[in-house]
XYZ file of C-alpha atoms in Angstrom:
400
model
C 66.764 48.492 97.858
C 70.074 49.720 98.641
C 72.844 48.954 101.080
C 76.152 50.508 101.926
C 78.834 48.610 103.820
C 82.445 49.109 104.283
C 84.537 46.166 103.258
C 86.879 45.080 106.012
C 90.379 45.793 105.635
C 90.059 48.109 102.717
C 88.808 51.710 102.020
C 85.976 50.569 99.859
C 82.158 50.191 100.272
C 79.436 48.340 98.470
C 76.347 49.875 97.277
C 73.743 47.413 96.439
C 70.783 47.974 94.064
C 67.749 45.836 92.844
C 67.765 44.968 89.275
C 64.718 44.786 86.765
C 65.384 42.211 84.165
C 63.854 41.555 80.779
C 63.604 38.083 79.402
C 66.458 38.464 77.254
C 68.604 39.839 80.048
C 67.556 36.983 82.181
C 68.390 34.456 79.598
C 71.918 36.074 78.978
C 72.733 36.091 82.797
C 71.924 32.497 83.242
C 73.816 31.523 80.153
C 76.861 33.507 81.370
C 76.426 31.747 84.735
C 76.338 28.354 83.188
C 79.807 29.197 81.539
C 81.368 30.629 84.854
C 79.980 27.569 86.660
C 81.686 25.275 84.222
C 84.922 27.173 84.675
C 84.570 26.766 88.680
C 83.781 23.051 88.273
C 86.723 22.541 86.030
C 89.062 24.458 88.450
C 87.749 21.956 91.181
C 88.413 18.883 89.096
C 91.904 19.922 87.972
C 92.953 20.862 91.504
C 91.847 17.567 92.932
C 93.644 15.811 90.326
C 96.813 17.775 90.925
C 96.581 17.277 94.434
C 96.258 13.533 94.102
C 99.351 13.529 91.841
C 101.270 15.775 94.286
C 101.522 18.595 91.941
C 100.660 22.369 92.291
C 97.622 23.940 90.481
C 97.946 27.679 90.897
C 96.347 30.494 89.129
C 98.583 30.773 86.209
C 97.943 27.121 85.588
C 94.305 27.681 85.730
C 94.367 30.706 83.429
C 96.072 28.595 80.826
C 93.406 26.101 81.164
C 90.798 28.836 80.568
C 92.688 30.280 77.312
C 93.022 26.690 75.831
C 89.439 25.853 76.621
C 88.077 29.039 75.020
C 90.119 28.315 71.918
C 88.580 24.815 71.287
C 85.085 25.428 72.980
C 82.907 27.768 70.815
C 80.078 27.658 73.685
C 82.616 28.818 76.119
C 84.033 31.584 73.757
C 80.669 32.997 73.279
C 80.801 34.541 76.702
C 82.807 37.464 78.091
C 86.156 36.367 79.411
C 86.203 38.892 82.309
C 83.399 36.942 84.532
C 85.344 33.628 83.803
C 88.665 35.071 84.727
C 87.122 36.551 87.858
C 85.533 33.120 88.615
C 89.215 31.636 88.713
C 90.220 34.426 91.227
C 87.350 33.627 93.153
C 88.205 30.025 93.345
C 91.776 30.916 94.442
C 90.352 32.927 97.427
C 87.943 30.309 98.410
C 90.618 27.741 98.317
C 92.725 29.884 100.752
C 89.709 30.183 103.016
C 89.314 26.462 102.845
C 92.735 25.926 103.896
C 92.272 28.247 106.853
C 89.090 26.279 107.854
C 91.170 23.045 107.864
C 93.654 24.552 110.275
C 90.893 25.974 112.596
C 88.402 23.073 112.401
C 90.611 20.146 111.202
C 87.778 18.986 108.532
C 88.685 15.675 107.271
C 86.327 15.792 104.370
C 88.188 18.866 102.791
C 91.708 17.971 103.745
C 93.111 19.011 100.433
C 91.514 22.474 100.912
C 89.589 22.298 97.691
C 86.161 23.689 97.476
C 83.249 21.990 96.116
C 81.471 21.663 92.960
C 78.793 24.257 92.121
C 75.531 22.310 91.128
C 73.064 23.669 88.614
C 70.009 23.741 90.747
C 71.714 24.447 94.135
C 74.154 27.351 93.602
C 72.689 30.913 93.062
C 74.199 32.844 90.190
C 77.005 35.165 90.852
C 78.944 37.033 88.343
C 81.896 39.420 89.028
C 83.062 42.209 86.559
C 85.838 44.501 86.724
C 86.045 47.993 85.190
C 86.758 46.688 81.818
C 83.624 44.474 81.872
C 80.836 46.801 82.594
C 79.772 50.598 82.019
C 77.002 52.755 83.199
C 75.083 54.601 80.484
C 71.864 56.542 80.894
C 71.146 54.973 84.237
C 71.504 51.238 82.784
C 74.165 48.695 83.503
C 75.883 47.374 80.403
C 77.661 44.188 80.929
C 80.349 42.505 78.664
C 78.555 40.234 76.286
C 75.752 42.620 75.279
C 73.698 42.196 78.469
C 71.631 45.242 79.270
C 70.250 45.529 82.884
C 67.824 48.104 84.413
C 68.826 49.236 87.862
C 66.649 50.759 90.488
C 68.671 53.679 91.644
C 67.167 54.269 95.102
C 70.126 56.856 95.564
C 72.934 57.923 93.386
C 76.589 56.348 93.478
C 79.043 58.781 95.365
C 81.758 57.930 92.926
C 82.704 55.968 89.825
C 82.488 52.204 90.610
C 85.756 49.935 90.231
C 83.775 46.667 89.939
C 80.262 45.106 90.107
C 78.868 41.823 91.253
C 75.455 40.717 89.671
C 74.046 38.010 91.746
C 70.605 36.285 92.564
C 69.560 35.734 96.299
C 67.850 32.731 97.710
C 64.412 34.305 97.260
C 65.152 34.718 93.383
C 65.497 38.503 93.263
C 68.559 39.884 91.325
C 70.935 42.654 92.582
C 73.919 44.650 91.400
C 76.674 45.415 93.967
C 79.073 48.236 93.122
C 82.406 48.739 94.738
C 83.236 52.519 95.322
C 85.919 54.115 97.457
C 84.603 54.614 101.035
C 83.514 58.037 101.873
C 84.674 59.488 105.346
C 81.983 61.522 106.974
C 83.634 63.052 110.148
C 81.074 63.698 112.987
C 81.235 66.563 115.565
C 83.359 65.991 118.534
C 81.662 64.891 121.819
C 84.548 64.466 124.279
C 82.778 61.048 125.482
C 83.882 57.584 125.469
C 82.000 54.099 125.720
C 82.951 50.607 126.781
C 80.941 47.650 125.274
C 80.624 44.056 126.383
C 78.749 41.594 124.279
C 76.404 39.109 125.744
C 73.197 36.919 125.182
C 70.466 38.519 127.591
C 71.649 41.854 126.051
C 73.444 42.005 123.000
C 75.516 44.936 124.139
C 75.955 46.100 127.696
C 77.727 49.497 127.740
C 78.999 51.902 130.485
C 76.125 54.109 129.456
C 72.580 52.745 130.341
C 71.154 54.693 127.479
C 73.309 52.772 124.833
C 72.639 49.292 125.982
C 71.312 47.041 123.225
C 68.613 44.618 124.534
C 67.959 41.262 122.654
C 65.136 41.905 120.076
C 64.542 38.152 119.415
C 63.683 38.610 115.925
C 64.100 34.940 115.190
C 61.903 33.978 117.930
C 59.000 36.192 116.949
C 59.099 34.465 113.574
C 59.610 30.809 114.974
C 55.861 29.825 114.433
C 55.987 30.810 110.730
C 59.252 29.160 110.180
C 58.125 25.828 111.783
C 55.066 25.953 109.231
C 57.213 26.433 106.281
C 59.599 23.722 107.276
C 56.751 21.302 107.683
C 55.477 22.264 104.249
C 58.957 21.965 102.682
C 59.239 18.370 104.309
C 55.870 17.239 103.192
C 56.411 18.452 99.550
C 59.819 17.303 99.324
C 60.270 15.178 96.047
C 61.638 11.963 96.003
C 65.059 11.139 94.787
C 65.212 11.343 91.087
C 61.779 13.109 90.722
C 61.374 16.910 89.666
C 60.359 19.201 92.449
C 56.753 20.342 92.361
C 55.553 23.983 92.101
C 54.290 23.716 95.706
C 57.729 22.468 97.016
C 59.554 25.313 95.181
C 56.932 27.844 96.456
C 57.279 26.530 100.103
C 61.165 26.910 99.896
C 60.654 30.376 98.472
C 58.246 31.520 101.419
C 60.839 29.973 103.892
C 63.766 31.862 102.135
C 61.611 35.054 102.371
C 61.172 34.587 106.131
C 64.699 34.007 106.951
C 65.532 36.930 104.690
C 63.394 39.295 106.572
C 64.693 38.237 109.815
C 68.405 38.940 108.636
C 67.325 42.270 107.477
C 65.705 43.172 110.943
C 68.786 42.203 112.605
C 70.996 44.277 110.218
C 68.719 47.137 110.687
C 68.974 46.749 114.471
C 72.566 46.675 114.612
C 73.320 49.608 112.278
C 70.880 51.959 113.986
C 72.291 51.132 117.402
C 75.939 51.376 116.036
C 75.078 54.870 114.515
C 73.788 56.113 117.708
C 76.946 54.775 119.692
C 79.225 56.464 117.096
C 77.236 59.683 117.091
C 77.300 60.205 120.680
C 81.225 59.059 121.407
C 84.570 59.850 120.113
C 86.066 56.761 121.528
C 84.719 53.223 121.907
C 86.372 50.191 123.504
C 84.653 47.087 122.386
C 85.213 43.455 123.390
C 86.903 41.531 120.595
C 84.374 38.565 121.151
C 84.160 35.649 118.846
C 81.259 33.514 120.003
C 82.051 30.209 118.423
C 81.771 28.177 121.630
C 78.360 29.336 121.921
C 77.323 27.312 119.111
C 77.864 24.172 121.079
C 76.246 25.401 124.464
C 72.504 25.564 125.484
C 72.364 28.987 124.323
C 73.203 28.329 120.797
C 69.739 29.173 119.461
C 69.470 32.362 121.290
C 73.121 33.478 120.636
C 72.583 32.807 116.851
C 69.355 35.073 117.083
C 71.314 37.841 118.780
C 73.906 38.085 115.809
C 76.775 39.364 118.035
C 79.305 39.194 115.170
C 77.290 41.140 112.739
C 76.626 43.853 115.483
C 80.306 44.121 116.323
C 80.989 44.406 112.542
C 78.427 47.054 112.142
C 80.032 49.091 114.990
C 83.640 48.743 113.339
C 82.260 49.795 109.882
C 80.236 52.776 111.396
C 83.224 53.911 113.238
C 85.467 53.823 110.350
C 82.968 55.540 108.195
C 82.377 58.604 110.690
C 86.236 58.770 111.637
C 85.735 57.370 115.288
C 88.298 55.280 117.294
C 86.908 51.757 117.808
C 89.433 49.697 120.046
C 89.005 45.855 120.097
C 89.909 44.435 123.637
C 91.002 40.956 124.066
C 88.035 39.176 126.019
C 90.293 37.083 128.158
C 89.469 37.310 131.954
C 87.211 40.375 131.385
C 84.707 38.774 133.760
C 87.230 38.267 136.401
C 88.948 41.735 136.524
C 87.637 44.633 138.580
C 86.810 47.887 136.466
C 87.583 50.058 139.385
C 90.974 48.777 140.932
C 92.022 46.290 138.201
C 92.268 43.272 140.736
C 91.646 39.753 139.121
C 89.364 37.321 140.936
C 90.997 33.797 141.719
C 88.177 31.915 140.160
C 86.140 32.472 137.162
C 82.469 33.485 137.696
C 79.786 30.913 136.748
C 77.210 32.180 134.255
C 74.508 32.053 136.923
C 76.220 34.582 139.023
C 75.251 38.061 137.568
C 76.862 40.400 140.197
C 80.623 41.090 140.452
C 82.081 41.725 143.869
C 85.648 42.740 144.052
C 87.359 41.358 147.204
C 90.028 44.020 146.958
C 88.302 47.312 146.753
C 84.685 46.184 147.707
C 83.103 47.153 144.380
C 79.601 45.533 143.697
C 78.456 45.925 140.155
C 76.274 44.116 137.619
C 78.649 41.647 135.964
C 78.206 43.052 132.611
C 78.488 46.540 133.565
C 81.808 45.795 135.287
C 82.999 44.109 132.128
C 82.105 46.886 129.922
C 84.100 49.205 132.138
C 87.131 46.682 131.928
C 87.121 47.431 128.264
C 87.729 51.007 128.921
C 90.614 50.144 131.368
C 92.449 47.753 129.159
C 92.134 50.259 126.193
C 93.738 53.009 128.353
C 90.566 55.063 128.049
C 89.202 54.863 131.640
C 87.940 58.284 132.526
C 88.699 59.720 135.883
C 84.871 60.028 136.922
C 81.412 59.402 135.111
C 81.080 58.849 131.537
C 81.614 62.218 129.391
C 84.836 63.028 131.250
C 87.415 63.230 128.603
C 90.687 61.094 129.469
C 94.052 62.659 129.565
C 96.003 63.263 126.451
C 98.792 60.847 127.497
C 96.107 58.009 127.744
C 94.855 58.885 124.340
C 98.460 58.748 122.935
C 99.066 55.443 124.685
C 95.867 53.897 123.229
C 96.691 55.141 119.737
């Protein structure tokens, strides 16, 4: 298995490959993960203590803690220092994210912005190595500490990787994710543009009927199987203080495999649609939609199955990869504006009303189709006629 995805905000991409582990390599990775998990939990404990005392506990202080701990703890010093240092960096990033979540959601239980502990049986191993902590030789991955891994090379890396993350997923499979500079692959010009509006009945409604993305309902198709596995897990769940049975672990694995299969189907659908849209259009104006409010609505289950955010991210990454212009348009009042004359309705349309009628110019259009055209108008890319007409150079310069 291999995937390639462009990291947001940076000119890098990840190439992920399956790993084949020997018993010795598996023991080495789990031992390394035990040391890194101890480093993480120690960072959490010291940060909480410093916060209670009104002190600061920054990366420099945690680095000194690691140096002192390795000097007096032989078990910790047996492992490589690179993944342990990266664990401190990851802790700093997660703490910044926790603080942002507090501002967004006002969480009381994490008011200090300190991430939680990593428990032995709950957290999946994840080890990060920078360029000095690994090397590729004879097609095999050599990690610091003498750990040798066999990589299933489904395709070659485009360039020399700068870092690698070795991790185990919820099913129990191991992967190596390499970070390499993103490769730009320009596509031929088409002189076309497209407006995209996100929704639930159709994930993407565009100004071109041929590029609409209907809701595939991958989660609904697997609902019966997931319900069965949920019942199996509930029946076999061990009592508190008891060891989990083999049947309980197998049921959890089957359920995790089903969720993984659904996620991959959604990802495959999003990438194929994004590639088709990017191949056929030079400029794309998409709604910058963040569907958080849908989680509290009656459409929460269907909206989660639609995976709108993942589809939008796939479109952005595909546009960056193939040097296409993807404009994100603010979603406010897009259902109230007219895509032809620009007039705004006095009242918001209820969700039950699926036809937009403009009182100014008399335009009658499907609600989502009108919103898709509004995306083009707001981005300054509205063509003079039907789709395929290139806008003027002034409009393109204005949008840029």
